[in-house]
Short mmCIF file of C-alpha atoms in Angstrom, two decimals:
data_model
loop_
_atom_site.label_atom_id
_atom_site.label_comp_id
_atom_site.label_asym_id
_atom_site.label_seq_id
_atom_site.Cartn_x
_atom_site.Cartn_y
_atom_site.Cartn_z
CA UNK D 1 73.60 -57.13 -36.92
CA UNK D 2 73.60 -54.50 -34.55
CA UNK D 3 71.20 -54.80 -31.48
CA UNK D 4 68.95 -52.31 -30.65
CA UNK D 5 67.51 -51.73 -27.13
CA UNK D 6 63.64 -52.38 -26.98
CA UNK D 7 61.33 -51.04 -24.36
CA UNK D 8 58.01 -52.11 -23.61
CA UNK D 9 55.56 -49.48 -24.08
CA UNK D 10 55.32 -48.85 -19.67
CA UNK D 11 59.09 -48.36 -19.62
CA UNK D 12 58.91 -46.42 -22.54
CA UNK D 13 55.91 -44.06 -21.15
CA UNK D 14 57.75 -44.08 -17.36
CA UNK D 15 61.29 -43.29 -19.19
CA UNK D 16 59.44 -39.92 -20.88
CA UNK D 17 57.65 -39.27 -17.23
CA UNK D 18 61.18 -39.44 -16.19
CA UNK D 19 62.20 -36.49 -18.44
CA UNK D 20 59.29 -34.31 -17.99
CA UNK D 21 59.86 -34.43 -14.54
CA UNK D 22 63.45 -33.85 -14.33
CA UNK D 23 62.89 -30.70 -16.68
CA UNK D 24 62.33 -27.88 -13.93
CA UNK D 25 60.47 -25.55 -16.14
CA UNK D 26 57.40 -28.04 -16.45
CA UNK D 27 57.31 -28.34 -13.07
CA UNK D 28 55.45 -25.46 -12.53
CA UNK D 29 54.48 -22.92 -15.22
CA UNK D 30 51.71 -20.64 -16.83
CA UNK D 31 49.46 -21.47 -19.46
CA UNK D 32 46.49 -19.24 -21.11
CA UNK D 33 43.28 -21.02 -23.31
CA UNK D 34 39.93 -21.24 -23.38
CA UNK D 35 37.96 -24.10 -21.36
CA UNK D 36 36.03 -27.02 -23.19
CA UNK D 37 34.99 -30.04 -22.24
CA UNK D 38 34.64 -29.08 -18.76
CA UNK D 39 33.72 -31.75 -16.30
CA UNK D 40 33.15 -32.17 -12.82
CA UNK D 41 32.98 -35.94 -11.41
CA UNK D 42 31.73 -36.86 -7.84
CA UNK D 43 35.26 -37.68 -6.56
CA UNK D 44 35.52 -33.83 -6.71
CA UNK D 45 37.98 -33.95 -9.96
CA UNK D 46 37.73 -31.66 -12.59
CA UNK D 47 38.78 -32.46 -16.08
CA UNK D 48 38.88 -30.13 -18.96
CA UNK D 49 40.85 -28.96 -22.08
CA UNK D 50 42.85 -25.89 -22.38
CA UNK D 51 42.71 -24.85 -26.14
CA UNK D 52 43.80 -21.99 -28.63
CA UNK D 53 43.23 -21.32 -31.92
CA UNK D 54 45.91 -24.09 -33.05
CA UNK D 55 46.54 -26.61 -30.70
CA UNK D 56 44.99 -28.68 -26.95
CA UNK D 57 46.25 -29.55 -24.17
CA UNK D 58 44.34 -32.02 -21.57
CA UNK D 59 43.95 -31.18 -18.09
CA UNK D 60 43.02 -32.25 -14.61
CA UNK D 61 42.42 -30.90 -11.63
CA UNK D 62 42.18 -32.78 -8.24
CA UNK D 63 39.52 -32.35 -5.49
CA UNK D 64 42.47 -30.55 -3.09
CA UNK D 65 42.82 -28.35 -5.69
CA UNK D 66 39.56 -27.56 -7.23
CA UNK D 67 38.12 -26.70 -3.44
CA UNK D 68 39.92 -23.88 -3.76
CA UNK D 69 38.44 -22.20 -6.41
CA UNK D 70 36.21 -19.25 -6.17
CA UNK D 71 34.61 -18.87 -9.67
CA UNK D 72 32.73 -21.53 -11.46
CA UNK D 73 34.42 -22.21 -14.63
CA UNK D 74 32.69 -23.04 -17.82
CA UNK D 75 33.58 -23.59 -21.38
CA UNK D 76 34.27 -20.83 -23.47
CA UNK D 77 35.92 -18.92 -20.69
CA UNK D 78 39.47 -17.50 -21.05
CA UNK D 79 41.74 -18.63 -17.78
CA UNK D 80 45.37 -19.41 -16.88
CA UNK D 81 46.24 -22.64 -15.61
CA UNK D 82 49.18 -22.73 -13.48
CA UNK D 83 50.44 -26.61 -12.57
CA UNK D 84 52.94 -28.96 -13.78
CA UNK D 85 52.96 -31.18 -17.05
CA UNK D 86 53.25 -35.03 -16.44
CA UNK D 87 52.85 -38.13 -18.72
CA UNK D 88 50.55 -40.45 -17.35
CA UNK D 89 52.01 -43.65 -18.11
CA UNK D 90 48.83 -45.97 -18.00
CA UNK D 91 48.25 -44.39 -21.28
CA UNK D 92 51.44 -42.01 -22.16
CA UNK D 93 49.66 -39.35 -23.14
CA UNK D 94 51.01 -35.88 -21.39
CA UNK D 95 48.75 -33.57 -19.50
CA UNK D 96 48.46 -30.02 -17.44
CA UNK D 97 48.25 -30.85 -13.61
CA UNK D 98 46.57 -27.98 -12.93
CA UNK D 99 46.92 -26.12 -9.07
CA UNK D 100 45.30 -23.28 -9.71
CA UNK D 101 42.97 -21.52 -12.09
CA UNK D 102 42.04 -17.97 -12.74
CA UNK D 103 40.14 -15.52 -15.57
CA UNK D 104 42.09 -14.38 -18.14
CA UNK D 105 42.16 -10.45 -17.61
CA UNK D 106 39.93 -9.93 -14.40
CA UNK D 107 40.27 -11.52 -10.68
CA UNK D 108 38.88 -15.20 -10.16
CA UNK D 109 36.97 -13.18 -6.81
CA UNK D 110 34.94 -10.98 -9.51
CA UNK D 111 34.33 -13.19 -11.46
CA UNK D 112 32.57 -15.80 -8.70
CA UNK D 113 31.16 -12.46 -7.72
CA UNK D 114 29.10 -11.86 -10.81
CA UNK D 115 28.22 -15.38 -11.41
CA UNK D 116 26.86 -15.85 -7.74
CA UNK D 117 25.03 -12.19 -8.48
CA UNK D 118 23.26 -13.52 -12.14
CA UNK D 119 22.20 -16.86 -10.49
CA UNK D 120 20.56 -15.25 -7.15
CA UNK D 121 19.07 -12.68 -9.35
CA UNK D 122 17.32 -15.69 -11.58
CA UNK D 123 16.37 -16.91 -8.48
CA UNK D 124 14.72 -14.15 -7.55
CA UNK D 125 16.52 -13.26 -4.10
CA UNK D 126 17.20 -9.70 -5.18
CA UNK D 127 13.12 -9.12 -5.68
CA UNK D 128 12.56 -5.90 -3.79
CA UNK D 129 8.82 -7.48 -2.91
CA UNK D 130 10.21 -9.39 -0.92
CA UNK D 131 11.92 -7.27 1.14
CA UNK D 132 10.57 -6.31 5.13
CA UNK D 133 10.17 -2.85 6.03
CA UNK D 134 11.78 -2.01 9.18
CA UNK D 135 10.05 -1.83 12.45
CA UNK D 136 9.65 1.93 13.35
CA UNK D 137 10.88 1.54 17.17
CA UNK D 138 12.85 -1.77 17.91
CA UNK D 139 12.91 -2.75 21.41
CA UNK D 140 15.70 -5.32 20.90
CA UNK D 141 18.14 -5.18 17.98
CA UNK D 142 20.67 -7.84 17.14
CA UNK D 143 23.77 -7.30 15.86
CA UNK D 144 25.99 -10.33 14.12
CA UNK D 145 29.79 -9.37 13.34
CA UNK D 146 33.26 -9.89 14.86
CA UNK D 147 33.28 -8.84 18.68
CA UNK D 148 37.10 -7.50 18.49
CA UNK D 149 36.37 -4.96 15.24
CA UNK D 150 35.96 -1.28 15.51
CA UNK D 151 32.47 -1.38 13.64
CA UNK D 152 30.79 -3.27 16.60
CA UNK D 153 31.84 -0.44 19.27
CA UNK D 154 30.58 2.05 16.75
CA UNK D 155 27.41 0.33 15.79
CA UNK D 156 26.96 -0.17 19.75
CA UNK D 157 27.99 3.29 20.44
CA UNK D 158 25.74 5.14 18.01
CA UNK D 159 22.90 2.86 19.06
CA UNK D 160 23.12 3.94 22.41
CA UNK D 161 23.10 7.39 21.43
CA UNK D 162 19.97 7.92 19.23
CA UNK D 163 17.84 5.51 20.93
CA UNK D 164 18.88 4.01 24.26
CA UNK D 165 15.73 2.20 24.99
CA UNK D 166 16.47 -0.67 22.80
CA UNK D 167 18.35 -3.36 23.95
CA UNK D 168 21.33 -4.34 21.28
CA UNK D 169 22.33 -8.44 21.47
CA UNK D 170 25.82 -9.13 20.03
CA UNK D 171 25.75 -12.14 18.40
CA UNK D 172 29.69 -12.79 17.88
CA UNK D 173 30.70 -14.16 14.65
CA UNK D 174 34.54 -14.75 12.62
CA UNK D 175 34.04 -11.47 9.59
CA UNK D 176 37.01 -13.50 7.94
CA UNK D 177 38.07 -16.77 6.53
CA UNK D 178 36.43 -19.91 5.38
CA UNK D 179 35.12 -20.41 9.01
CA UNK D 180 32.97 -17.02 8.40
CA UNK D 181 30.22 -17.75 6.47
CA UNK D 182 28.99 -20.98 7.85
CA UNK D 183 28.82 -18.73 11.28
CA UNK D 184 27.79 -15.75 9.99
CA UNK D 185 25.13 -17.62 8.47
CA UNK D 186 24.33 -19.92 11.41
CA UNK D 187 23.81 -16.65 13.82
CA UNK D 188 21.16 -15.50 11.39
CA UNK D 189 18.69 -18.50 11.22
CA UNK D 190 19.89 -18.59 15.55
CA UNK D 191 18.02 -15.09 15.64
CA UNK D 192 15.36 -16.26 13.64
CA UNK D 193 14.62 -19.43 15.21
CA UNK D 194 14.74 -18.08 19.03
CA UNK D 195 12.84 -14.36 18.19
CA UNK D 196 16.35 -12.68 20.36
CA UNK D 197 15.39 -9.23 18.27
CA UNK D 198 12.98 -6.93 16.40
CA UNK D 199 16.08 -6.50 13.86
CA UNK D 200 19.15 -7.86 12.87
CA UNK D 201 22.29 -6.00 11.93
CA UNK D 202 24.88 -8.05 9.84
CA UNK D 203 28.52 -6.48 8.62
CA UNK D 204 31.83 -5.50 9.63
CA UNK D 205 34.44 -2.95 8.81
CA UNK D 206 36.40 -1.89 5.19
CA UNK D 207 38.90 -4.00 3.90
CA UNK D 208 39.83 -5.25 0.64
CA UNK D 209 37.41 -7.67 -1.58
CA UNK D 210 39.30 -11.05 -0.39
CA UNK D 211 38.28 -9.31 3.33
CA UNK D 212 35.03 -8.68 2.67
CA UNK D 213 34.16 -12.33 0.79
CA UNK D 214 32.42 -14.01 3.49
CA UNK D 215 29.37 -11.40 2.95
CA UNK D 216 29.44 -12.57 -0.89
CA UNK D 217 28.96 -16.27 0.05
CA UNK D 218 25.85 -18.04 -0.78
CA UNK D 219 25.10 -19.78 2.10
CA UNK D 220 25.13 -15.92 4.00
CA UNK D 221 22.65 -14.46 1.01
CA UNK D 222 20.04 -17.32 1.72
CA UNK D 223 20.09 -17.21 5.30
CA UNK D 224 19.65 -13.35 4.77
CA UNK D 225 16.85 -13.95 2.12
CA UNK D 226 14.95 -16.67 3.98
CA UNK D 227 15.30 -14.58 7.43
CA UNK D 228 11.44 -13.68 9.05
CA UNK D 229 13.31 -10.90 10.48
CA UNK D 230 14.43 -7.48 8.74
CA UNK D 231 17.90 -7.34 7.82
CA UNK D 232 20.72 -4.63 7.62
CA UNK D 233 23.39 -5.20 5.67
CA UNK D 234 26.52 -2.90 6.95
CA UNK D 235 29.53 -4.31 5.22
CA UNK D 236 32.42 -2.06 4.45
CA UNK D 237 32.52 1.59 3.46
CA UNK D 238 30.15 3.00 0.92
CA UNK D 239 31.55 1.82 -2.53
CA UNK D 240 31.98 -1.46 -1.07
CA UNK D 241 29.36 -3.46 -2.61
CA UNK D 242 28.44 -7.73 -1.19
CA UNK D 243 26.22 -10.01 -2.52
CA UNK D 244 24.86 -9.45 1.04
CA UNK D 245 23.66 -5.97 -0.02
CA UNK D 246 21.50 -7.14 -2.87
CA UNK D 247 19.91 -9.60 -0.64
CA UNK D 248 19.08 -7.35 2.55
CA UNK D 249 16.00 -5.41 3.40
CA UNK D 250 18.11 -2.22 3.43
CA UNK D 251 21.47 -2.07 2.56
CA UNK D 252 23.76 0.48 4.92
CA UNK D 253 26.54 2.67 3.88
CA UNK D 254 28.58 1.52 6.79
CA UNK D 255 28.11 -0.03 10.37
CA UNK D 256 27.54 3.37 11.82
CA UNK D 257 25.20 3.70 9.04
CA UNK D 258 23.46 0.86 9.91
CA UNK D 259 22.95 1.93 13.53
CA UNK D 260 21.29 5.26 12.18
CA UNK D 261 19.20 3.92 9.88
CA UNK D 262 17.88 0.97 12.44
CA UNK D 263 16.43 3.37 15.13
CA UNK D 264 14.91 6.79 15.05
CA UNK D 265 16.74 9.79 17.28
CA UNK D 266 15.14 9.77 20.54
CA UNK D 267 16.38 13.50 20.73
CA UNK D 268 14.33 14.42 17.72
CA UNK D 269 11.59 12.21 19.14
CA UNK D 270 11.47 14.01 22.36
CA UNK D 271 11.33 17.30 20.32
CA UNK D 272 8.31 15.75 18.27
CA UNK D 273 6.53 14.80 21.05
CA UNK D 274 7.22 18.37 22.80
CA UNK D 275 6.06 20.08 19.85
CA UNK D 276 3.01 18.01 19.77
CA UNK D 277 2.06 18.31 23.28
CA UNK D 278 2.09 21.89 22.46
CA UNK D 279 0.27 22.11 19.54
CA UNK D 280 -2.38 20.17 21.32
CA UNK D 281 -2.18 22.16 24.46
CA UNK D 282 -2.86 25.37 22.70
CA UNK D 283 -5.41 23.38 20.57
CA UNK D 284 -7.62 22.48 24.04
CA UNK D 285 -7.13 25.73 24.82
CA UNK D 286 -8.77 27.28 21.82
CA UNK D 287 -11.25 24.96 22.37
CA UNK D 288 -12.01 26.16 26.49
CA UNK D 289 -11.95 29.49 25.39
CA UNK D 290 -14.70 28.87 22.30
CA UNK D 291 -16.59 26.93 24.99
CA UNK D 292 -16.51 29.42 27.46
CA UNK D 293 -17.57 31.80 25.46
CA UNK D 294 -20.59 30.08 24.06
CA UNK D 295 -21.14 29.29 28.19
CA UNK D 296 -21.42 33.11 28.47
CA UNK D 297 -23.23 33.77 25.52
CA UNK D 298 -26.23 31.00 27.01
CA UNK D 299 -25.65 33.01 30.50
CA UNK D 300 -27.15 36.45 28.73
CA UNK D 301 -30.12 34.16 26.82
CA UNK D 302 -33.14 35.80 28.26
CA UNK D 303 -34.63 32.11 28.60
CA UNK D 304 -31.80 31.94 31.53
CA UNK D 305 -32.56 34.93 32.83
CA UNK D 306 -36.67 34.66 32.71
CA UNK D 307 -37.54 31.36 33.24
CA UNK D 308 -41.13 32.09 31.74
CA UNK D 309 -39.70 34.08 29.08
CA UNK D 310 -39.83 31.02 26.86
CA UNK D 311 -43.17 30.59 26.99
CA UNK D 312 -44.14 34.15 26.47
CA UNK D 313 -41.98 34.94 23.26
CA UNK D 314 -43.52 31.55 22.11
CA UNK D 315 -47.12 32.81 22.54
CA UNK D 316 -46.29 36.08 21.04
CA UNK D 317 -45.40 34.37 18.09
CA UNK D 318 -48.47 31.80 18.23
CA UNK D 319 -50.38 35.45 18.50
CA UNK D 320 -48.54 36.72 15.38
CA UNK D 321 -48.74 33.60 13.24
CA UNK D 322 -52.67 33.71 14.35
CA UNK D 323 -53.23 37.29 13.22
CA UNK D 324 -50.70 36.77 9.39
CA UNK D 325 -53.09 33.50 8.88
CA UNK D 326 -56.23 35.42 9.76
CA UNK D 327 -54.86 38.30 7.59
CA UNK D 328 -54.45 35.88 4.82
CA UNK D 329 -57.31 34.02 4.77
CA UNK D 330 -59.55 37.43 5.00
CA UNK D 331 -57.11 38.40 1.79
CA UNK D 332 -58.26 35.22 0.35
CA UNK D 333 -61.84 35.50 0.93
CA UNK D 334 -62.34 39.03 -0.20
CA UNK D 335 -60.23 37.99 -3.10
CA UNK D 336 -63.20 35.18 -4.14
CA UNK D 337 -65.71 37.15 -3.02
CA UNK D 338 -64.72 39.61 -6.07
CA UNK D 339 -64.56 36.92 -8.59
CA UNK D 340 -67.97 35.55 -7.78
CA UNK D 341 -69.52 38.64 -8.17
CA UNK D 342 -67.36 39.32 -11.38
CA UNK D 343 -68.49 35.48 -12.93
CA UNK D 344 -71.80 36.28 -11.59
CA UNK D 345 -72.27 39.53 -13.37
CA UNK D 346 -71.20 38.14 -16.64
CA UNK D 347 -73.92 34.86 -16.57
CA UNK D 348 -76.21 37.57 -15.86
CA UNK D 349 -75.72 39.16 -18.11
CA UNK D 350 -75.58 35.98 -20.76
CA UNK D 351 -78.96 34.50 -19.25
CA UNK D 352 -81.97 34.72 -21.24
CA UNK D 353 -84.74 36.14 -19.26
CA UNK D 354 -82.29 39.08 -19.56
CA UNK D 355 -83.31 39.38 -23.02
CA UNK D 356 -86.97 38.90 -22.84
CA UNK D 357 -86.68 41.49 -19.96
CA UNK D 358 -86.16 44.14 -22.60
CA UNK D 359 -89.30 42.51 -24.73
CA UNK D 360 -88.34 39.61 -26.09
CA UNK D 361 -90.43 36.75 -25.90
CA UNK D 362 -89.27 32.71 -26.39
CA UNK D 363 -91.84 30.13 -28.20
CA UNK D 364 -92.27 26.64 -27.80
CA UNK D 365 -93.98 23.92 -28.99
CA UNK D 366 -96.15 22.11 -26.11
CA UNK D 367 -93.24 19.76 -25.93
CA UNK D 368 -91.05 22.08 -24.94
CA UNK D 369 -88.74 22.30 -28.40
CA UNK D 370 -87.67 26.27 -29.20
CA UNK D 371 -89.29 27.71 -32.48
CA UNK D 372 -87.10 29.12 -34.74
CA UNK D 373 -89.04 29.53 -37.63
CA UNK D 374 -92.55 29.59 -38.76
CA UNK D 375 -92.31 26.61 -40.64
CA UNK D 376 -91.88 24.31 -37.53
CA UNK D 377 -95.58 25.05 -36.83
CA UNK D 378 -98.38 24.53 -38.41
CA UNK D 379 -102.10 26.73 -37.95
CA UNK D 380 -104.19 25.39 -35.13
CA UNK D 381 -101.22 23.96 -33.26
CA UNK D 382 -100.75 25.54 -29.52
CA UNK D 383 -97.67 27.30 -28.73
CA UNK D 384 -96.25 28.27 -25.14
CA UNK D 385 -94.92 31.95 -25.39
CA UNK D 386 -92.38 32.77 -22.32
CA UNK D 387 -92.41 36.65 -21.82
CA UNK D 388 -90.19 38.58 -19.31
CA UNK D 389 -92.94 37.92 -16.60
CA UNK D 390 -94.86 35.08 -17.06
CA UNK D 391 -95.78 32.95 -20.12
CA UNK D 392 -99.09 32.68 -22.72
CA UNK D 393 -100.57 29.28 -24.05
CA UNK D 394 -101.52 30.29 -27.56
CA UNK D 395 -103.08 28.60 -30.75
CA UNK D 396 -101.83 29.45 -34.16
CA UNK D 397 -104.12 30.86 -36.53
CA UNK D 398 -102.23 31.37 -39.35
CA UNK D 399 -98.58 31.12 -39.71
CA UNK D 400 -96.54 33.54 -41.85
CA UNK D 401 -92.88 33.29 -43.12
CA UNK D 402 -91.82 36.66 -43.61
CA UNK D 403 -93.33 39.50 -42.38
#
């Protein structure tokens, strides 16, 4: 019987280890999938599962490794792994040791980009109520970038220029590098916590979006956000856009920008206050002149001239209101004068001893009640007869109803 070699199952697993690792095109190569099962443990390893539409392939990721990365990853999202493929013989099953990791079709820096941009924008750091306005004339303005680029001597330069009355602290920081944002950040809350400036100026010069990533790091956009003191963001040239931006209370073209925007021109200040003086200058002039000529308008007043002038044009006018109320109330008199005697001609002329002064006569009874008619008398009763002048007490002899 012919003998066949047997392995136990660790010699088998470290024999296949063997050949996957003597097989120089495992040792480091390219693979594209989709994420799942994406994990992160607290020892800082990342585990996940590269899959396509017909097949998986378990990877890891050690902490060395996955500090490197500048994206979050998360399932469903197309990358390329690049590592080597190793059996692990504990429990021989083969696996992607992955060094690096990067979006399928668009730069792992863009990516961490918008991801950093959606999740400060939930947060609400972008809110433009928040923002400060800018103080109108700065006496002390603080500037935090590199001390050896360009944009500080330009910043400092054009500063200087439009508004040389301020005083500009440089508070030098590294623009570049993993050391950058931690300092960047750092002179920020330093300027905050100590009140050095009015304003704070944050940036640096153009370079490409690897340069310009310490201005898209989260700890920089919180310090910015949870500053007490306005903010200028100045990073690159114009189309450069940070995560910086977004968070500032203005956002600047450029450095020299920056400079422009955080102080007025003290030449066109001047010129302001020149034309001002002027305007107001010609405006107390206008005002002299109206007063002086009111002064010699009061000069000519014949109660200057006359000092008892006053009191005669005042009794001249006593005398004429005197002589219009006399006038009137003689009008008024004569005018009720005429309707007296008008009223008093027409109750004359209604009264009846009128009548019984053309012959008419009024009878009464003796108690005084007007006869109308025979019939309210009787014979032998006395009558009282009122003529025009005087009156007759008669006694009825016989009484007659028509005549």
């Amino acid at each position: 019987m012919e003998e066949h070699q047997i392995y136990e199952v660790s010699q088998l697993n470290q024999y296949i280890k063997g050949l996957l690792d003597q097989a120089p095109e495992l040792n480091r190569l390219y693979v594209r999938g989709e994420l799942s099962n994406y994990k992160m443990y607290p020892s800082g390893h990342h585990y996940f599962t590269l899959k396509d539409a017909e097949g998986a392939l378990r990877c890891v990721m050690f902490r060395a490794s996955a500090a490197k990365l500048r994206f979050r990853p998360e399932n469903g999202m197309k990358v390329i792994a690049c590592g080597r493929v190793a059996v692990f013989p504990r429990d021989g099953a083969y696996q992607l040791y992955c060094t690096e990791l990067s979006p399928d079709g668009v730069g792992d820096l863009y990516v961490a980009f918008e991801q950093l941009k959606a999740k400060l924008l939930e947060e609400g750091l972008f809110d433009p109520s928040h923002k400060k306005p800018l103080p109108p004339y700065p006496e002390k303005i603080a500037i935090v970038t590199s001390s050896a680029g360009a944009a500080v001597h330009d910043m400092i330069r054009i500063l200087r220029k439009r508004y040389p009355v301020a005083k500009v602290i440089l508070l030098p920081v590294r623009v570049q590098g993993a050391e950058a944002p931690p300092e960047i950040a750092g002179a920020i809350r330093y300027a905050n916590r100590w009140k050095v400036a009015d304003l704070i100026i944050t940036g640096r010069g153009g370079g490409s979006m690897e340069d310009l990533w310490a201005f898209n790091d989260e700890r920089v956009a919180r310090a910015i956000y949870e500053s007490e003191l306005p903010v200028i963001s100045a990073v690159g040239h114009e189309p450069d856009v940070t995560i910086s931006d977004f968070v500032a209370d203005l956002r600047a073209a450029t450095p020299s920008n920056a400079a422009e925007l955080a102080v007025p021109d003290m030449a066109e200040l001047l010129r302001h206050i020149q034309s001002a003086g002027a305007r107001l200058s010609q405006a107390e002039s206008q005002r002299l002149q109206m007063l002086r000529q009111r002064l010699d308008g009061l000069r000519r007043k014949r109660v200057l001239l006359d000092q008892t002038a006053y009191i005669q044009d005042k009794r001249m006018l006593l005398a004429h209101l005197q002589q219009r109320l006399a006038d009137v109330e003689a009008q008024s008199l004569s005018r009720r004068k005429a309707r007296f005697s008008s009223l008093s001609a027409a109750l004359d002329a209604m009264s009846p001893l009128k009548v019984l002064g053309r012959g008419y006569a009024v009878a009464r009874t003796e108690q005084g009640e007007i006869l109308k008619s025979a019939r309210d008398v009787a014979a032998g009763e006395r009558v009282r007869v009122t003529l025009g002048e005087g009156g007759l007490l008669c006694r009825v002899e016989k009484t007659e109803e028509q005549l």
